Short mmCIF file of C-alpha atoms and ligand atoms in Angstrom, two decimals:
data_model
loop_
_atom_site.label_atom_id
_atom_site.label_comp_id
_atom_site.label_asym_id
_atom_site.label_seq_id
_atom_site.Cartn_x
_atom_site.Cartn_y
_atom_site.Cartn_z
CA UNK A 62 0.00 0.00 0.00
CA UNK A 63 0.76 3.65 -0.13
CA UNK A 64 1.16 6.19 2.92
CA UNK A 65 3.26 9.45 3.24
CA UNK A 66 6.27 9.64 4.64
CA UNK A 67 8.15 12.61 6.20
CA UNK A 68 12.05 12.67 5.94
CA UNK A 69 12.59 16.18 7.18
CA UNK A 70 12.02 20.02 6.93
CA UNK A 71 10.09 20.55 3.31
CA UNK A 72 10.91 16.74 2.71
CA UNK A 73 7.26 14.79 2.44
CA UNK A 74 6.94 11.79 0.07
CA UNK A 75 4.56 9.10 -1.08
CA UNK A 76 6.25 5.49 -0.99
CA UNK A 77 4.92 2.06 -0.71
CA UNK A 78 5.35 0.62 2.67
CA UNK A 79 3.94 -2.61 3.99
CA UNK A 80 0.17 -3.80 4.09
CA UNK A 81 -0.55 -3.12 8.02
CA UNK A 82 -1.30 -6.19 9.96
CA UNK A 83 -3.56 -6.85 13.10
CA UNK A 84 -0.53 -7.27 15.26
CA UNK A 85 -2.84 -6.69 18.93
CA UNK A 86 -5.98 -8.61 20.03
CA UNK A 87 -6.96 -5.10 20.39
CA UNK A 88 -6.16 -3.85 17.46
CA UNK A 89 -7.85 -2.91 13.72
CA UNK A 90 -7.21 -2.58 10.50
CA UNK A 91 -8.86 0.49 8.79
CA UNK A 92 -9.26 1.47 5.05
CA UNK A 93 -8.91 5.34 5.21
CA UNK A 94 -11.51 7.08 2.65
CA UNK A 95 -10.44 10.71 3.73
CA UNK A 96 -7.78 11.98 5.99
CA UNK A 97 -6.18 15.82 5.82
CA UNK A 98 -3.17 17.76 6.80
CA UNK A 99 -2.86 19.54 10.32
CA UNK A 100 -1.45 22.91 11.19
CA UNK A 101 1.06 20.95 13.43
CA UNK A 102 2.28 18.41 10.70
CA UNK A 103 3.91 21.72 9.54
CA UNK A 104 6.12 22.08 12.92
CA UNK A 105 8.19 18.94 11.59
CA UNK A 106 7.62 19.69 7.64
CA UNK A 107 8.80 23.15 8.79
CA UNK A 108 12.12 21.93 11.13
CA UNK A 109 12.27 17.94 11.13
CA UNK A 110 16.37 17.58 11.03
CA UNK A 111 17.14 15.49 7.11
CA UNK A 112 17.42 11.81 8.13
CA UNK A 113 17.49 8.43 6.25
CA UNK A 114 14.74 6.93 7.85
CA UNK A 115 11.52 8.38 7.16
CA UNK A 116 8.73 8.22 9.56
CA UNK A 117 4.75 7.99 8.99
CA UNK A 118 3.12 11.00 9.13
CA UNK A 119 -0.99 12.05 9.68
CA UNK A 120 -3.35 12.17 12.45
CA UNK A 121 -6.91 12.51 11.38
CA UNK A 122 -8.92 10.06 9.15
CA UNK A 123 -12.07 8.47 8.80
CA UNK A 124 -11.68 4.81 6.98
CA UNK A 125 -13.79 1.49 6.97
CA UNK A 126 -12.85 -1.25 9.55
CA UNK A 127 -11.05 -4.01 7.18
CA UNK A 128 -10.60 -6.75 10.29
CA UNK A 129 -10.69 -6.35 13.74
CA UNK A 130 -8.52 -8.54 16.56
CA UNK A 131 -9.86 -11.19 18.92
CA UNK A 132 -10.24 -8.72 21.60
CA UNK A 133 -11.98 -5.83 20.06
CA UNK A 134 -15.90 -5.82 20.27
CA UNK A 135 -18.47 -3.29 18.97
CA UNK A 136 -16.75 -3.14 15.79
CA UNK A 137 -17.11 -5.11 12.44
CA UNK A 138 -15.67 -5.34 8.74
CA UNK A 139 -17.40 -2.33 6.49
CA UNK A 140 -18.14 0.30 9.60
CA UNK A 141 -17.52 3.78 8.87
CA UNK A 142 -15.10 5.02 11.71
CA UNK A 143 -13.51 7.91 12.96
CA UNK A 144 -9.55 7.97 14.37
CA UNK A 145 -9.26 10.99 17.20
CA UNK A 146 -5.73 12.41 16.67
CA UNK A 147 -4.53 10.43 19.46
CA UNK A 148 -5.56 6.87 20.42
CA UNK A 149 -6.45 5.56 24.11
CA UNK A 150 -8.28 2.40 25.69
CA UNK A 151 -11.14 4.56 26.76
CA UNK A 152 -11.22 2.61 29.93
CA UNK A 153 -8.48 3.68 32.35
CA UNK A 154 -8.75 6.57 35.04
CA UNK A 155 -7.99 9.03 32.74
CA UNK A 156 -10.15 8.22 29.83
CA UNK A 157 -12.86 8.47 32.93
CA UNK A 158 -12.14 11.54 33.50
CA UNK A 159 -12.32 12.66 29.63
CA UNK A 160 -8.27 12.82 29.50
CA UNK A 161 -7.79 10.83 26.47
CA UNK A 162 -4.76 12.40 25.69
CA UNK A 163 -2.68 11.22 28.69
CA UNK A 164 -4.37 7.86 28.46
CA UNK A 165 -2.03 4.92 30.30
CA UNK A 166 -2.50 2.50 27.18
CA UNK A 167 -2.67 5.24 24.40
CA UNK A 168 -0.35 6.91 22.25
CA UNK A 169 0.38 8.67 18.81
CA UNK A 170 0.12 8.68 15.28
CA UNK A 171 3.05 8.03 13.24
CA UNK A 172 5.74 6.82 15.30
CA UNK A 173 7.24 4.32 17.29
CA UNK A 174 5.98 1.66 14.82
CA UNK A 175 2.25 3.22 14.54
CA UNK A 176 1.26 3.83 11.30
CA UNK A 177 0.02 7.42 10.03
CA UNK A 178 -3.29 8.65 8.90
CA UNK A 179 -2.05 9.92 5.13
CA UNK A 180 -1.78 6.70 3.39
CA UNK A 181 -4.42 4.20 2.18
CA UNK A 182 -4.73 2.00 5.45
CA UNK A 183 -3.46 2.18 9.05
CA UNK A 184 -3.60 -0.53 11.84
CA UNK A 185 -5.55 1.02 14.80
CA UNK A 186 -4.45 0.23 18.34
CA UNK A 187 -6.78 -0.08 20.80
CA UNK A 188 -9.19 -0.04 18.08
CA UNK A 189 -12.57 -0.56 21.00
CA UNK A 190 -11.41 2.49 22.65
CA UNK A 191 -10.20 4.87 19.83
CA UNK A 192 -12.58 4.22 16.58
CA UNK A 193 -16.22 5.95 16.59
CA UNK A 194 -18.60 4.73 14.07
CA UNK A 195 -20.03 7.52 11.93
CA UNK A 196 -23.63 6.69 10.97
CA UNK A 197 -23.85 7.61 7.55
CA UNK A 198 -21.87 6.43 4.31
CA UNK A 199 -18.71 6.57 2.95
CA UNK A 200 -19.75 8.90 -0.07
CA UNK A 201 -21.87 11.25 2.74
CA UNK A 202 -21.25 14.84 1.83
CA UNK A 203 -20.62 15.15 5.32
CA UNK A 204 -17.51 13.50 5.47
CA UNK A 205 -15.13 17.06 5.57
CA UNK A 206 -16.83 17.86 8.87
CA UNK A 207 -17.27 14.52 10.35
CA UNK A 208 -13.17 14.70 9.45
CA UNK A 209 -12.87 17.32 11.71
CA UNK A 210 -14.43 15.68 14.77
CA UNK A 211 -10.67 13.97 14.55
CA UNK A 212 -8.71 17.29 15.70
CA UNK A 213 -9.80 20.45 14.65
CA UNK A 214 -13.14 21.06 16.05
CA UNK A 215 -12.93 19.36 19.17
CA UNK A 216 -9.81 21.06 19.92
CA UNK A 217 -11.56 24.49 19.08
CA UNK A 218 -14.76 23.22 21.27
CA UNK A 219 -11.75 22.22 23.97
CA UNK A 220 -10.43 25.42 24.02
CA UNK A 221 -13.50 27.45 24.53
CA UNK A 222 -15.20 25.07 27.54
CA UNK A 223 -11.55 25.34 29.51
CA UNK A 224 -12.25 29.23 28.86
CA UNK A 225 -15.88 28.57 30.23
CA UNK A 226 -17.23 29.96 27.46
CA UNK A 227 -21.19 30.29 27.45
CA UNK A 228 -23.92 33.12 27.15
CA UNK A 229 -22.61 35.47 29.55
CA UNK A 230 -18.82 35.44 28.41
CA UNK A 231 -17.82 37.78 25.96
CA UNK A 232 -14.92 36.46 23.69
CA UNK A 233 -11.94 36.74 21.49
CA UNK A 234 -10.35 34.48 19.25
CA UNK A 235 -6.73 34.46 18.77
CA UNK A 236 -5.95 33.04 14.97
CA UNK A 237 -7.58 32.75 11.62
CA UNK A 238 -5.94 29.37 11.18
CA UNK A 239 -8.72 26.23 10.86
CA UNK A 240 -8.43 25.56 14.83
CA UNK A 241 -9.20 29.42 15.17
CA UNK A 242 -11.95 29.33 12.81
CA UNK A 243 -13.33 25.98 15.06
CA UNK A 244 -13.15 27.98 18.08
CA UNK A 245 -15.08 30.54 16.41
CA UNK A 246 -17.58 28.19 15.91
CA UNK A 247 -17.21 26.75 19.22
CA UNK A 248 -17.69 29.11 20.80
CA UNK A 249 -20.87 30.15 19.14
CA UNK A 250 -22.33 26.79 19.70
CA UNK A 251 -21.85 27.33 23.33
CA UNK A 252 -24.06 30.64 23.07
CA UNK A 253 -21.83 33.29 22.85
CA UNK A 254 -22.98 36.23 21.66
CA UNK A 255 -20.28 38.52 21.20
CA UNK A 256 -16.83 37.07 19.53
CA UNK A 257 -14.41 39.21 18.42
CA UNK A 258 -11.83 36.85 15.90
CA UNK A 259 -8.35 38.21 15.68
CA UNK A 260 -6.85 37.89 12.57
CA UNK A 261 -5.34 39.33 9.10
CA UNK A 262 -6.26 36.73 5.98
CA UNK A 263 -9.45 38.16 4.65
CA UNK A 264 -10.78 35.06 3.27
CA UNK A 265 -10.37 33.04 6.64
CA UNK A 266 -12.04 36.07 8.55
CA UNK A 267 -14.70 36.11 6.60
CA UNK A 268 -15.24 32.19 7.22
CA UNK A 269 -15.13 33.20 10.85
CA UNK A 270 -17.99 36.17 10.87
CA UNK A 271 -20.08 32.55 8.88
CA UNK A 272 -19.09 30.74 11.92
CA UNK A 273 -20.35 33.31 14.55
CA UNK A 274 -17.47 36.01 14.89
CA UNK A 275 -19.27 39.47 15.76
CA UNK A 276 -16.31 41.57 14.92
CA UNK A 277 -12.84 40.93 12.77
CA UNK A 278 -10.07 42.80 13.94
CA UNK A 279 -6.78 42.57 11.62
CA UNK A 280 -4.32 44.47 13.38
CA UNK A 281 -1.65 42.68 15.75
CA UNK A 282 0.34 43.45 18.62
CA UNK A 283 -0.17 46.43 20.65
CA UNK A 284 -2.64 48.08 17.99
CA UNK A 285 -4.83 44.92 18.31
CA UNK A 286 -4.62 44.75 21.97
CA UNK A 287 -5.78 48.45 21.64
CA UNK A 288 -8.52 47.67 18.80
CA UNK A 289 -9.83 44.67 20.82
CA UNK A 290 -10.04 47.04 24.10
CA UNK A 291 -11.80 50.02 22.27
CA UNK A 292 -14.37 47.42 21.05
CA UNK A 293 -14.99 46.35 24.91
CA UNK A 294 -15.25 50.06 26.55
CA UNK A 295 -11.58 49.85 27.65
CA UNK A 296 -11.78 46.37 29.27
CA UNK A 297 -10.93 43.31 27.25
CA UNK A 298 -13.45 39.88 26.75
CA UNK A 299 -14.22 37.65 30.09
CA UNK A 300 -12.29 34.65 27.51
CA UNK A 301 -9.88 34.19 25.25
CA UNK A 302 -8.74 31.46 23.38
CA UNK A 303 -5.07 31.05 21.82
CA UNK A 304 -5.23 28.96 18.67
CA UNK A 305 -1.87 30.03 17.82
CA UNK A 306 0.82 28.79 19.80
CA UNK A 307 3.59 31.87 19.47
CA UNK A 308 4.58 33.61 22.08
CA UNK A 309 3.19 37.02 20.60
CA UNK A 310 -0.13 35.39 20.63
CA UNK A 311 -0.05 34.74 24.14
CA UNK A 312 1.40 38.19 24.87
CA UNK A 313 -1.70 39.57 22.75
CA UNK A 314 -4.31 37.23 24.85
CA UNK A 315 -3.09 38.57 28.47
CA UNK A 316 -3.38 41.79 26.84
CA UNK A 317 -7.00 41.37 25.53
CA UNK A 318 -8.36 39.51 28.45
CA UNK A 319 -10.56 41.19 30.92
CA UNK A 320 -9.70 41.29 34.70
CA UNK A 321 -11.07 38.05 36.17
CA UNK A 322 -11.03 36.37 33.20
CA UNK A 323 -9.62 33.33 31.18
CA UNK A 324 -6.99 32.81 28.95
CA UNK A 325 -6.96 29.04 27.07
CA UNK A 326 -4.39 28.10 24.90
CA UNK A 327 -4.72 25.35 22.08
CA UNK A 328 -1.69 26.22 20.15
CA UNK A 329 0.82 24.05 20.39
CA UNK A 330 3.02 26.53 22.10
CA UNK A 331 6.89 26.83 20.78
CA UNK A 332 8.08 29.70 23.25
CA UNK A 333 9.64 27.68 26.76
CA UNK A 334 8.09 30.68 29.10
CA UNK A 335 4.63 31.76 29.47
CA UNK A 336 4.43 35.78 30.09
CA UNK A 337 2.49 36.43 32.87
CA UNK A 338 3.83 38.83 34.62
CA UNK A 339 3.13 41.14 37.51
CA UNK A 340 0.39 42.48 35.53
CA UNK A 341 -1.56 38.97 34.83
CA UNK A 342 -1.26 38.14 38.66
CA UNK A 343 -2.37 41.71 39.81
CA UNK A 344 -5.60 41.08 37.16
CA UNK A 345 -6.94 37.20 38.32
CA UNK A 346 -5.89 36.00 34.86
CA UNK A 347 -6.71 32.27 34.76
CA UNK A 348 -4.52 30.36 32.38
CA UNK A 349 -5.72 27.21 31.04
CA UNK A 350 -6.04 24.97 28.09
CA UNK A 351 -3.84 22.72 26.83
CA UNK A 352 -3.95 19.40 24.03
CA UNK A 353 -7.78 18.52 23.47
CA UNK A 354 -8.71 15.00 24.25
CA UNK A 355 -10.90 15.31 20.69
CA UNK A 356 -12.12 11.28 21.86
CA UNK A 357 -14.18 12.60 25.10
CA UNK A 358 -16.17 15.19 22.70
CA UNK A 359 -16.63 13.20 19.63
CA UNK A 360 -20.32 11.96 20.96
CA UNK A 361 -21.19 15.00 21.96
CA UNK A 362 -20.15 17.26 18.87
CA UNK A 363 -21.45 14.78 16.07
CA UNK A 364 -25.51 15.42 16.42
CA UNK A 365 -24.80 18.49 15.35
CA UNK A 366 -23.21 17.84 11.90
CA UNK A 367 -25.41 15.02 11.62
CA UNK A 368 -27.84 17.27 12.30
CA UNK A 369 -26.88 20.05 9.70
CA UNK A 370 -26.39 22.23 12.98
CA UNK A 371 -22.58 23.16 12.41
CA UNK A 372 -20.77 22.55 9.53
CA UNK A 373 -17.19 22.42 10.77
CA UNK A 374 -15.91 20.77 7.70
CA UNK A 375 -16.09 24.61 5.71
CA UNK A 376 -12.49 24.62 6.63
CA UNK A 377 -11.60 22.50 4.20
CA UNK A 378 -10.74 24.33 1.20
CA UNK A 379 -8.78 22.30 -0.97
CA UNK A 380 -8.66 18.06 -2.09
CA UNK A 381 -5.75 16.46 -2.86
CA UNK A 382 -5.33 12.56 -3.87
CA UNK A 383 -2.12 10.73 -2.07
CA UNK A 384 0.09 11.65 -5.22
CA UNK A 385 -0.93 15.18 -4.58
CA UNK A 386 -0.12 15.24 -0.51
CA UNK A 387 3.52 16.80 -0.81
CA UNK A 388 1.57 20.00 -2.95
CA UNK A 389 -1.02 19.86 -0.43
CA UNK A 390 2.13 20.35 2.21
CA UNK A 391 3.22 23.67 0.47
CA UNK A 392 0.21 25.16 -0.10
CA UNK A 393 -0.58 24.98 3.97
CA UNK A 394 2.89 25.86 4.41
CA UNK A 395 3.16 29.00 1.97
CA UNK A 396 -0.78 29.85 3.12
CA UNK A 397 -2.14 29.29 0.26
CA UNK A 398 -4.16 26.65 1.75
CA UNK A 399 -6.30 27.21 5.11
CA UNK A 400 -6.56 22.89 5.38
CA UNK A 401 -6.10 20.23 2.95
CA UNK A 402 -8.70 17.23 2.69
CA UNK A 403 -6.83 14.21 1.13
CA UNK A 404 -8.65 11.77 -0.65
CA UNK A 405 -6.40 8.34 -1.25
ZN1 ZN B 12 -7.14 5.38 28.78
#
């Protein structure tokens, strides 16, 4: 079969590696019908040191279950599943407590001799635990945003109920990337009303105001901070969330954040110190956020696409086949791409 590799910075390719093979009771083996590119598969395409072994790369698909092991139940050949960008047993303390990501049997995507989710097939651990069955079929126009129940919106709906996002909250959005854009419409879902979305790429703004954002505001830095203040009578929003993950971002969110109020961050964050200063502490800033563990809201985000509710999926805005993955990889890269469905 075919699957993407990554061999370093700028360095993605499309090789045939081996046909997976149940190797766990627990595990399965899964078709993939669509799978995309994530804003963090450019961190390594953007810095991976050049090496001679290539590793998988991906982290969100949807596929058909091809075989299942003797342990896995709930599951047959020919269901329509969804992967969550990390996998877990969905059993142990933490999974009880909706903390998928630090689960005590789970792991990664694409590494340590998992496969990836941009190829044609992956074998699934902990397949009972990890794969949710999408009730519709696998030509369903809702694919894109049942896709997005793997990462993107559940780490936008993530971010905004560690805010504690709801009616009364006013908020800003920090980022016009697709996680942005799904907090946007996170946060709307949760009955904001007023959602001011921070960022400078018309096109993705625009998207945002569809998803709920009340206001756009393009400037950055200090002259946001000051745009995002004069919009609030001088005091900031009660949340904000950080879908960025530099450290100007967070600068710009303890800067926009009202006193009392929340700061969650869902980027990925590549600065080693958080600036909270004497400022933050003499203000009550909460910080909070973190990776999403997308498996505890899958159930509860999917009535609504089924549902016609939310359509999460608009991020999507350009289809690639597996040949066309390493184009796919510069147009997110250069920007010329807001997320990249890939159909194998
Ligand atoms: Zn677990």
């Amino acid at each position: 079969m075919r699957a993407t590799m990554i061999y370093g910075a700028g360095d993605v390719r499309v090789e045939t590696v081996p046909d997976p093979v149940l190797r766990e009771p627990t595990d399965a083996l899964v078709r993939v019908v669509r799978s995309c590119i994530c804003g963090s598969d450019l961190w390594p395409y953007g810095s991976m040191p050049a090496g001679e072994q290539g590793r998988r790369i991906g982290h969100e698909f949807i596929g058909v279950v091809e075989d299942t092991g003797a342990e896995v139940s709930g599951l047959s050949r020919g269901d329509l599943v969804v992967a969550p960008f990390v996998w877990a047993d969905n059993t142990c303390d933490f999974c009880r407590e909706g903390l998928h990501t630090s689960c005590r049997h789970g792991g990664g995507w694409g590494s340590n001799g998992v496969d990836g989710g941009q190829g044609e097939a992956v074998r699934v651990p902990q397949a009972q635990g990890t794969l949710v069955k999408l009730p519709v079929a696998e030509d369903s126009a809702l694919l894109p945003s049942l896709l997005s129940l793997s990462d993107v919106f559940p780490t936008g709906h993530h971010c905004a109920v560690t805010a504690g996002v709801g009616p009364r909250t006013t908020v800003t959005v920090i980022g016009d990337g697709a996680v942005g854009l799904s907090a946007v419409l996170a946060a709307k879902r949760l009955g904001a009303e007023r959602i001011i979305l921070m960022g400078r790429h018309k096109d993705r703004t625009d998207l945002g105001r569809e998803f709920g954002a009340t206001d756009v505001v393009a400037e950055r830095g200090a002259e946001g901070v000051e745009r995002v203040r004069e919009l609030t009578g001088g005091d900031g929003t009660h949340t904000v969330l950080e879908c960025v993950g530099l450290k100007p971002a967070i600068e710009t969110a303890f800067g926009v954040v009202r006193a009392g109020g929340t700061v969650s961050r869902v980027g990925a964050p590549q600065y080693p110190d958080v600036p909270a200063d004497f400022g933050v502490f003499f203000r009550n800033i909460t910080l909070t956020g973190g990776v999403a563990p997308a498996r505890a809201y899958i159930e509860e985000l999917m009535p609504d696409i089924l549902e016609g509710r939310v359509q999460p999926g608009k991020v999507f805005d350009r289809t690639v086949n597996l040949d066309q993955v390493p184009d796919g990889y510069r147009a997110m890269a250069d920007r010329t791409a807001l997320k990249v469905l890939i159909q194998p």
